[in-house]
């Protein structure tokens, strides 16, 4: 992906992530019945080493739901949730986690599916785009392995990578989860050109 985005183009990307993330925050609030707010969207370009120093250690073990998106907005969403993030879920979910791991994993996958589709719907409506998500896939691995694989799958081979991330807070406590977007090579440049045309 090019690193030659103008300031106005970066602002457009932030607006897309902000609008989509706002829908996600609303959905989380409705699902758990708690106040939720979102930080200003995190958009920056890093080397992989900087990602793992700034965002999350490469060796940290996480659950991740991978959801492919096709259409005008093409790429892959990663919903990352670590053990402390799971502990922020309500007591009923934690009881499920203790009793039935398979059922708990299904719940995490469905939650990610809902959140990604809410994110997509907001962007589609705002920018008059056409896009759809594919079947979600749950993975458990180290953060570094999952993130690197996502970039390779989207043909992003550069030493520098863009990180598009939303963080959420539930009742003033940070929920240790985040939604990342890994764009398909060249997709954002094409999309920005079409939106600004």
PDB file of N, CA and C in Angstrom, residues 5-82:
ATOM      1  N   UNK A   5      -0.457   9.017   0.938  1.00  0.00           N
ATOM      2  CA  UNK A   5      -1.774   9.598   1.128  1.00  0.00           C
ATOM      3  C   UNK A   5      -1.639  11.042   1.597  1.00  0.00           C
ATOM      4  N   UNK A   6      -2.495  11.910   1.068  1.00  0.00           N
ATOM      5  CA  UNK A   6      -2.509  13.292   1.507  1.00  0.00           C
ATOM      6  C   UNK A   6      -3.220  13.389   2.853  1.00  0.00           C
ATOM      7  N   UNK A   7      -3.115  14.548   3.486  1.00  0.00           N
ATOM      8  CA  UNK A   7      -3.777  14.748   4.782  1.00  0.00           C
ATOM      9  C   UNK A   7      -5.285  14.592   4.661  1.00  0.00           C
ATOM     10  N   UNK A   8      -5.865  15.105   3.572  1.00  0.00           N
ATOM     11  CA  UNK A   8      -7.310  14.996   3.380  1.00  0.00           C
ATOM     12  C   UNK A   8      -7.725  13.547   3.149  1.00  0.00           C
ATOM     13  N   UNK A   9      -6.871  12.759   2.480  1.00  0.00           N
ATOM     14  CA  UNK A   9      -7.181  11.355   2.259  1.00  0.00           C
ATOM     15  C   UNK A   9      -7.098  10.564   3.561  1.00  0.00           C
ATOM     16  N   UNK A  10      -6.118  10.905   4.408  1.00  0.00           N
ATOM     17  CA  UNK A  10      -6.030  10.276   5.725  1.00  0.00           C
ATOM     18  C   UNK A  10      -7.275  10.613   6.542  1.00  0.00           C
ATOM     19  N   UNK A  11      -7.733  11.864   6.451  1.00  0.00           N
ATOM     20  CA  UNK A  11      -8.952  12.274   7.167  1.00  0.00           C
ATOM     21  C   UNK A  11     -10.158  11.466   6.691  1.00  0.00           C
ATOM     22  N   UNK A  12     -10.213  11.185   5.381  1.00  0.00           N
ATOM     23  CA  UNK A  12     -11.316  10.392   4.839  1.00  0.00           C
ATOM     24  C   UNK A  12     -11.269   8.968   5.390  1.00  0.00           C
ATOM     25  N   UNK A  13     -10.080   8.390   5.460  1.00  0.00           N
ATOM     26  CA  UNK A  13      -9.937   7.055   6.028  1.00  0.00           C
ATOM     27  C   UNK A  13     -10.351   7.040   7.503  1.00  0.00           C
ATOM     28  N   UNK A  14      -9.946   8.073   8.234  1.00  0.00           N
ATOM     29  CA  UNK A  14     -10.328   8.169   9.645  1.00  0.00           C
ATOM     30  C   UNK A  14     -11.843   8.262   9.793  1.00  0.00           C
ATOM     31  N   UNK A  15     -12.469   9.007   8.889  1.00  0.00           N
ATOM     32  CA  UNK A  15     -13.930   9.148   8.949  1.00  0.00           C
ATOM     33  C   UNK A  15     -14.612   7.816   8.691  1.00  0.00           C
ATOM     34  N   UNK A  16     -14.089   7.051   7.736  1.00  0.00           N
ATOM     35  CA  UNK A  16     -14.653   5.733   7.454  1.00  0.00           C
ATOM     36  C   UNK A  16     -14.540   4.823   8.678  1.00  0.00           C
ATOM     37  N   UNK A  17     -13.355   4.805   9.289  1.00  0.00           N
ATOM     38  CA  UNK A  17     -13.135   3.956  10.459  1.00  0.00           C
ATOM     39  C   UNK A  17     -13.958   4.448  11.650  1.00  0.00           C
ATOM     40  N   UNK A  18     -14.091   5.773  11.764  1.00  0.00           N
ATOM     41  CA  UNK A  18     -14.847   6.362  12.862  1.00  0.00           C
ATOM     42  C   UNK A  18     -16.333   6.026  12.767  1.00  0.00           C
ATOM     43  N   UNK A  19     -16.900   6.179  11.564  1.00  0.00           N
ATOM     44  CA  UNK A  19     -18.334   5.903  11.368  1.00  0.00           C
ATOM     45  C   UNK A  19     -18.621   4.423  11.605  1.00  0.00           C
ATOM     46  N   UNK A  20     -17.785   3.563  11.016  1.00  0.00           N
ATOM     47  CA  UNK A  20     -17.981   2.129  11.208  1.00  0.00           C
ATOM     48  C   UNK A  20     -17.820   1.727  12.657  1.00  0.00           C
ATOM     49  N   UNK A  21     -16.783   2.262  13.315  1.00  0.00           N
ATOM     50  CA  UNK A  21     -16.541   1.941  14.723  1.00  0.00           C
ATOM     51  C   UNK A  21     -17.641   2.445  15.630  1.00  0.00           C
ATOM     52  N   UNK A  22     -18.242   3.583  15.282  1.00  0.00           N
ATOM     53  CA  UNK A  22     -19.365   4.097  16.071  1.00  0.00           C
ATOM     54  C   UNK A  22     -20.530   3.129  16.073  1.00  0.00           C
ATOM     55  N   UNK A  23     -20.802   2.532  14.917  1.00  0.00           N
ATOM     56  CA  UNK A  23     -21.853   1.512  14.835  1.00  0.00           C
ATOM     57  C   UNK A  23     -21.511   0.294  15.690  1.00  0.00           C
ATOM     58  N   UNK A  24     -20.227  -0.063  15.695  1.00  0.00           N
ATOM     59  CA  UNK A  24     -19.792  -1.203  16.500  1.00  0.00           C
ATOM     60  C   UNK A  24     -20.004  -0.912  17.985  1.00  0.00           C
ATOM     61  N   UNK A  25     -19.622   0.276  18.428  1.00  0.00           N
ATOM     62  CA  UNK A  25     -19.789   0.647  19.842  1.00  0.00           C
ATOM     63  C   UNK A  25     -21.252   0.581  20.255  1.00  0.00           C
ATOM     64  N   UNK A  26     -22.126   1.059  19.377  1.00  0.00           N
ATOM     65  CA  UNK A  26     -23.571   1.003  19.664  1.00  0.00           C
ATOM     66  C   UNK A  26     -24.036  -0.446  19.789  1.00  0.00           C
ATOM     67  N   UNK A  27     -23.547  -1.302  18.897  1.00  0.00           N
ATOM     68  CA  UNK A  27     -23.934  -2.711  18.938  1.00  0.00           C
ATOM     69  C   UNK A  27     -23.461  -3.389  20.219  1.00  0.00           C
ATOM     70  N   UNK A  28     -22.218  -3.104  20.623  1.00  0.00           N
ATOM     71  CA  UNK A  28     -21.693  -3.691  21.865  1.00  0.00           C
ATOM     72  C   UNK A  28     -22.549  -3.256  23.047  1.00  0.00           C
ATOM     73  N   UNK A  29     -22.910  -1.980  23.061  1.00  0.00           N
ATOM     74  CA  UNK A  29     -23.733  -1.453  24.147  1.00  0.00           C
ATOM     75  C   UNK A  29     -25.086  -2.164  24.216  1.00  0.00           C
ATOM     76  N   UNK A  30     -25.687  -2.389  23.052  1.00  0.00           N
ATOM     77  CA  UNK A  30     -26.992  -3.053  23.006  1.00  0.00           C
ATOM     78  C   UNK A  30     -26.891  -4.519  23.413  1.00  0.00           C
ATOM     79  N   UNK A  31     -25.818  -5.185  22.995  1.00  0.00           N
ATOM     80  CA  UNK A  31     -25.645  -6.601  23.303  1.00  0.00           C
ATOM     81  C   UNK A  31     -25.440  -6.828  24.797  1.00  0.00           C
ATOM     82  N   UNK A  32     -24.602  -5.990  25.440  1.00  0.00           N
ATOM     83  CA  UNK A  32     -24.251  -6.212  26.834  1.00  0.00           C
ATOM     84  C   UNK A  32     -25.005  -5.316  27.812  1.00  0.00           C
ATOM     85  N   UNK A  33     -25.803  -4.396  27.272  1.00  0.00           N
ATOM     86  CA  UNK A  33     -26.588  -3.538  28.144  1.00  0.00           C
ATOM     87  C   UNK A  33     -25.747  -2.620  29.008  1.00  0.00           C
ATOM     88  N   UNK A  34     -24.609  -2.165  28.477  1.00  0.00           N
ATOM     89  CA  UNK A  34     -23.705  -1.306  29.234  1.00  0.00           C
ATOM     90  C   UNK A  34     -23.269  -0.135  28.370  1.00  0.00           C
ATOM     91  N   UNK A  35     -22.851   0.953  29.012  1.00  0.00           N
ATOM     92  CA  UNK A  35     -22.365   2.115  28.268  1.00  0.00           C
ATOM     93  C   UNK A  35     -21.035   1.773  27.604  1.00  0.00           C
ATOM     94  N   UNK A  36     -20.923   2.119  26.348  1.00  0.00           N
ATOM     95  CA  UNK A  36     -19.709   1.832  25.590  1.00  0.00           C
ATOM     96  C   UNK A  36     -19.296   3.085  24.830  1.00  0.00           C
ATOM     97  N   UNK A  37     -18.014   3.384  24.826  1.00  0.00           N
ATOM     98  CA  UNK A  37     -17.532   4.432  23.934  1.00  0.00           C
ATOM     99  C   UNK A  37     -16.253   3.960  23.246  1.00  0.00           C
ATOM    100  N   UNK A  38     -15.883   4.674  22.220  1.00  0.00           N
ATOM    101  CA  UNK A  38     -14.774   4.274  21.372  1.00  0.00           C
ATOM    102  C   UNK A  38     -13.725   5.370  21.358  1.00  0.00           C
ATOM    103  N   UNK A  39     -12.464   4.972  21.387  1.00  0.00           N
ATOM    104  CA  UNK A  39     -11.391   5.942  21.217  1.00  0.00           C
ATOM    105  C   UNK A  39     -11.392   6.485  19.790  1.00  0.00           C
ATOM    106  N   UNK A  40     -10.704   7.600  19.594  1.00  0.00           N
ATOM    107  CA  UNK A  40     -10.491   8.099  18.233  1.00  0.00           C
ATOM    108  C   UNK A  40      -9.806   6.986  17.446  1.00  0.00           C
ATOM    109  N   UNK A  41     -10.283   6.688  16.224  1.00  0.00           N
ATOM    110  CA  UNK A  41      -9.693   5.586  15.455  1.00  0.00           C
ATOM    111  C   UNK A  41      -8.185   5.724  15.327  1.00  0.00           C
ATOM    112  N   UNK A  42      -7.521   4.593  15.449  1.00  0.00           N
ATOM    113  CA  UNK A  42      -6.063   4.542  15.374  1.00  0.00           C
ATOM    114  C   UNK A  42      -5.666   4.210  13.942  1.00  0.00           C
ATOM    115  N   UNK A  43      -5.013   5.143  13.275  1.00  0.00           N
ATOM    116  CA  UNK A  43      -4.538   4.920  11.915  1.00  0.00           C
ATOM    117  C   UNK A  43      -3.087   5.377  11.843  1.00  0.00           C
ATOM    118  N   UNK A  44      -2.202   4.444  11.522  1.00  0.00           N
ATOM    119  CA  UNK A  44      -0.795   4.806  11.426  1.00  0.00           C
ATOM    120  C   UNK A  44      -0.055   3.777  10.591  1.00  0.00           C
ATOM    121  N   UNK A  45       1.107   4.160  10.115  1.00  0.00           N
ATOM    122  CA  UNK A  45       1.923   3.257   9.339  1.00  0.00           C
ATOM    123  C   UNK A  45       3.176   2.903  10.129  1.00  0.00           C
ATOM    124  N   UNK A  46       3.435   1.603  10.243  1.00  0.00           N
ATOM    125  CA  UNK A  46       4.543   1.118  11.052  1.00  0.00           C
ATOM    126  C   UNK A  46       5.327   0.048  10.301  1.00  0.00           C
ATOM    127  N   UNK A  47       6.544  -0.198  10.778  1.00  0.00           N
ATOM    128  CA  UNK A  47       7.208  -1.444  10.443  1.00  0.00           C
ATOM    129  C   UNK A  47       6.573  -2.514  11.334  1.00  0.00           C
ATOM    130  N   UNK A  48       6.775  -3.783  10.993  1.00  0.00           N
ATOM    131  CA  UNK A  48       6.223  -4.848  11.835  1.00  0.00           C
ATOM    132  C   UNK A  48       6.782  -4.758  13.254  1.00  0.00           C
ATOM    133  N   UNK A  49       8.059  -4.441  13.374  1.00  0.00           N
ATOM    134  CA  UNK A  49       8.668  -4.317  14.705  1.00  0.00           C
ATOM    135  C   UNK A  49       7.966  -3.232  15.519  1.00  0.00           C
ATOM    136  N   UNK A  50       7.651  -2.103  14.875  1.00  0.00           N
ATOM    137  CA  UNK A  50       6.959  -1.016  15.575  1.00  0.00           C
ATOM    138  C   UNK A  50       5.544  -1.419  15.967  1.00  0.00           C
ATOM    139  N   UNK A  51       4.878  -2.202  15.099  1.00  0.00           N
ATOM    140  CA  UNK A  51       3.531  -2.678  15.433  1.00  0.00           C
ATOM    141  C   UNK A  51       3.568  -3.449  16.739  1.00  0.00           C
ATOM    142  N   UNK A  52       4.521  -4.363  16.842  1.00  0.00           N
ATOM    143  CA  UNK A  52       4.564  -5.239  18.011  1.00  0.00           C
ATOM    144  C   UNK A  52       5.110  -4.538  19.249  1.00  0.00           C
ATOM    145  N   UNK A  53       5.759  -3.399  19.066  1.00  0.00           N
ATOM    146  CA  UNK A  53       6.199  -2.587  20.201  1.00  0.00           C
ATOM    147  C   UNK A  53       5.095  -1.641  20.661  1.00  0.00           C
ATOM    148  N   UNK A  54       4.284  -1.162  19.712  1.00  0.00           N
ATOM    149  CA  UNK A  54       3.311  -0.110  19.992  1.00  0.00           C
ATOM    150  C   UNK A  54       1.900  -0.628  20.217  1.00  0.00           C
ATOM    151  N   UNK A  55       1.488  -1.601  19.425  1.00  0.00           N
ATOM    152  CA  UNK A  55       0.103  -2.058  19.441  1.00  0.00           C
ATOM    153  C   UNK A  55      -0.093  -3.237  20.379  1.00  0.00           C
ATOM    154  N   UNK A  56       0.659  -4.303  20.161  1.00  0.00           N
ATOM    155  CA  UNK A  56       0.538  -5.504  20.994  1.00  0.00           C
ATOM    156  C   UNK A  56       1.769  -6.374  20.753  1.00  0.00           C
ATOM    157  N   UNK A  57       2.319  -7.009  21.793  1.00  0.00           N
ATOM    158  CA  UNK A  57       3.485  -7.879  21.587  1.00  0.00           C
ATOM    159  C   UNK A  57       3.175  -9.016  20.616  1.00  0.00           C
ATOM    160  N   UNK A  58       4.130  -9.332  19.760  1.00  0.00           N
ATOM    161  CA  UNK A  58       3.924 -10.373  18.742  1.00  0.00           C
ATOM    162  C   UNK A  58       3.596 -11.721  19.372  1.00  0.00           C
ATOM    163  N   UNK A  59       4.168 -11.996  20.553  1.00  0.00           N
ATOM    164  CA  UNK A  59       4.019 -13.321  21.156  1.00  0.00           C
ATOM    165  C   UNK A  59       2.752 -13.452  22.008  1.00  0.00           C
ATOM    166  N   UNK A  60       1.961 -12.399  22.112  1.00  0.00           N
ATOM    167  CA  UNK A  60       0.755 -12.482  22.932  1.00  0.00           C
ATOM    168  C   UNK A  60      -0.265 -13.406  22.278  1.00  0.00           C
ATOM    169  N   UNK A  61      -0.780 -14.355  23.039  1.00  0.00           N
ATOM    170  CA  UNK A  61      -1.735 -15.330  22.513  1.00  0.00           C
ATOM    171  C   UNK A  61      -3.138 -14.737  22.557  1.00  0.00           C
ATOM    172  N   UNK A  62      -3.849 -14.818  21.436  1.00  0.00           N
ATOM    173  CA  UNK A  62      -5.173 -14.197  21.328  1.00  0.00           C
ATOM    174  C   UNK A  62      -6.133 -15.103  20.561  1.00  0.00           C
ATOM    175  N   UNK A  63      -7.418 -14.802  20.726  1.00  0.00           N
ATOM    176  CA  UNK A  63      -8.442 -15.317  19.820  1.00  0.00           C
ATOM    177  C   UNK A  63      -8.640 -14.253  18.759  1.00  0.00           C
ATOM    178  N   UNK A  64      -8.813 -14.683  17.534  1.00  0.00           N
ATOM    179  CA  UNK A  64      -9.070 -13.734  16.452  1.00  0.00           C
ATOM    180  C   UNK A  64     -10.126 -14.306  15.525  1.00  0.00           C
ATOM    181  N   UNK A  65     -11.095 -13.481  15.187  1.00  0.00           N
ATOM    182  CA  UNK A  65     -12.074 -13.875  14.176  1.00  0.00           C
ATOM    183  C   UNK A  65     -11.708 -13.135  12.900  1.00  0.00           C
ATOM    184  N   UNK A  66     -11.446 -13.905  11.844  1.00  0.00           N
ATOM    185  CA  UNK A  66     -11.072 -13.349  10.555  1.00  0.00           C
ATOM    186  C   UNK A  66     -12.299 -13.340   9.650  1.00  0.00           C
ATOM    187  N   UNK A  67     -12.596 -12.176   9.089  1.00  0.00           N
ATOM    188  CA  UNK A  67     -13.750 -12.057   8.205  1.00  0.00           C
ATOM    189  C   UNK A  67     -13.324 -11.354   6.924  1.00  0.00           C
ATOM    190  N   UNK A  68     -13.420 -12.069   5.814  1.00  0.00           N
ATOM    191  CA  UNK A  68     -13.071 -11.526   4.510  1.00  0.00           C
ATOM    192  C   UNK A  68     -14.208 -10.648   3.996  1.00  0.00           C
ATOM    193  N   UNK A  69     -13.834  -9.555   3.351  1.00  0.00           N
ATOM    194  CA  UNK A  69     -14.821  -8.639   2.767  1.00  0.00           C
ATOM    195  C   UNK A  69     -14.530  -8.505   1.281  1.00  0.00           C
ATOM    196  N   UNK A  70     -15.569  -8.581   0.465  1.00  0.00           N
ATOM    197  CA  UNK A  70     -15.413  -8.444  -0.985  1.00  0.00           C
ATOM    198  C   UNK A  70     -16.337  -7.336  -1.483  1.00  0.00           C
ATOM    199  N   UNK A  71     -15.973  -6.760  -2.621  1.00  0.00           N
ATOM    200  CA  UNK A  71     -16.761  -5.672  -3.195  1.00  0.00           C
ATOM    201  C   UNK A  71     -15.917  -4.418  -3.300  1.00  0.00           C
ATOM    202  N   UNK A  72     -16.564  -3.256  -3.138  1.00  0.00           N
ATOM    203  CA  UNK A  72     -15.829  -1.990  -3.213  1.00  0.00           C
ATOM    204  C   UNK A  72     -14.787  -1.879  -2.105  1.00  0.00           C
ATOM    205  N   UNK A  73     -15.161  -2.330  -0.918  1.00  0.00           N
ATOM    206  CA  UNK A  73     -14.222  -2.363   0.210  1.00  0.00           C
ATOM    207  C   UNK A  73     -13.727  -3.803   0.326  1.00  0.00           C
ATOM    208  N   UNK A  74     -12.482  -4.029  -0.033  1.00  0.00           N
ATOM    209  CA  UNK A  74     -11.975  -5.395  -0.126  1.00  0.00           C
ATOM    210  C   UNK A  74     -10.801  -5.578   0.818  1.00  0.00           C
ATOM    211  N   UNK A  75     -10.865  -6.629   1.601  1.00  0.00           N
ATOM    212  CA  UNK A  75      -9.796  -6.896   2.545  1.00  0.00           C
ATOM    213  C   UNK A  75     -10.256  -7.869   3.609  1.00  0.00           C
ATOM    214  N   UNK A  76      -9.686  -7.729   4.801  1.00  0.00           N
ATOM    215  CA  UNK A  76      -9.959  -8.663   5.876  1.00  0.00           C
ATOM    216  C   UNK A  76     -10.072  -7.929   7.211  1.00  0.00           C
ATOM    217  N   UNK A  77     -11.127  -8.233   7.940  1.00  0.00           N
ATOM    218  CA  UNK A  77     -11.272  -7.726   9.301  1.00  0.00           C
ATOM    219  C   UNK A  77     -10.724  -8.766  10.268  1.00  0.00           C
ATOM    220  N   UNK A  78     -10.068  -8.279  11.308  1.00  0.00           N
ATOM    221  CA  UNK A  78      -9.617  -9.127  12.403  1.00  0.00           C
ATOM    222  C   UNK A  78     -10.205  -8.583  13.699  1.00  0.00           C
ATOM    223  N   UNK A  79     -11.032  -9.384  14.355  1.00  0.00           N
ATOM    224  CA  UNK A  79     -11.526  -9.028  15.683  1.00  0.00           C
ATOM    225  C   UNK A  79     -10.649  -9.773  16.676  1.00  0.00           C
ATOM    226  N   UNK A  80      -9.827  -9.026  17.419  1.00  0.00           N
ATOM    227  CA  UNK A  80      -8.845  -9.608  18.333  1.00  0.00           C
ATOM    228  C   UNK A  80      -9.347  -9.512  19.770  1.00  0.00           C
ATOM    229  N   UNK A  81      -9.283 -10.631  20.462  1.00  0.00           N
ATOM    230  CA  UNK A  81      -9.764 -10.677  21.844  1.00  0.00           C
ATOM    231  C   UNK A  81      -8.802 -11.536  22.652  1.00  0.00           C
ATOM    232  N   UNK A  82      -8.175 -10.936  23.695  1.00  0.00           N
ATOM    233  CA  UNK A  82      -7.292 -11.750  24.533  1.00  0.00           C
ATOM    234  C   UNK A  82      -8.036 -12.182  25.794  1.00  0.00           C
TER     235      UNK A  82
END
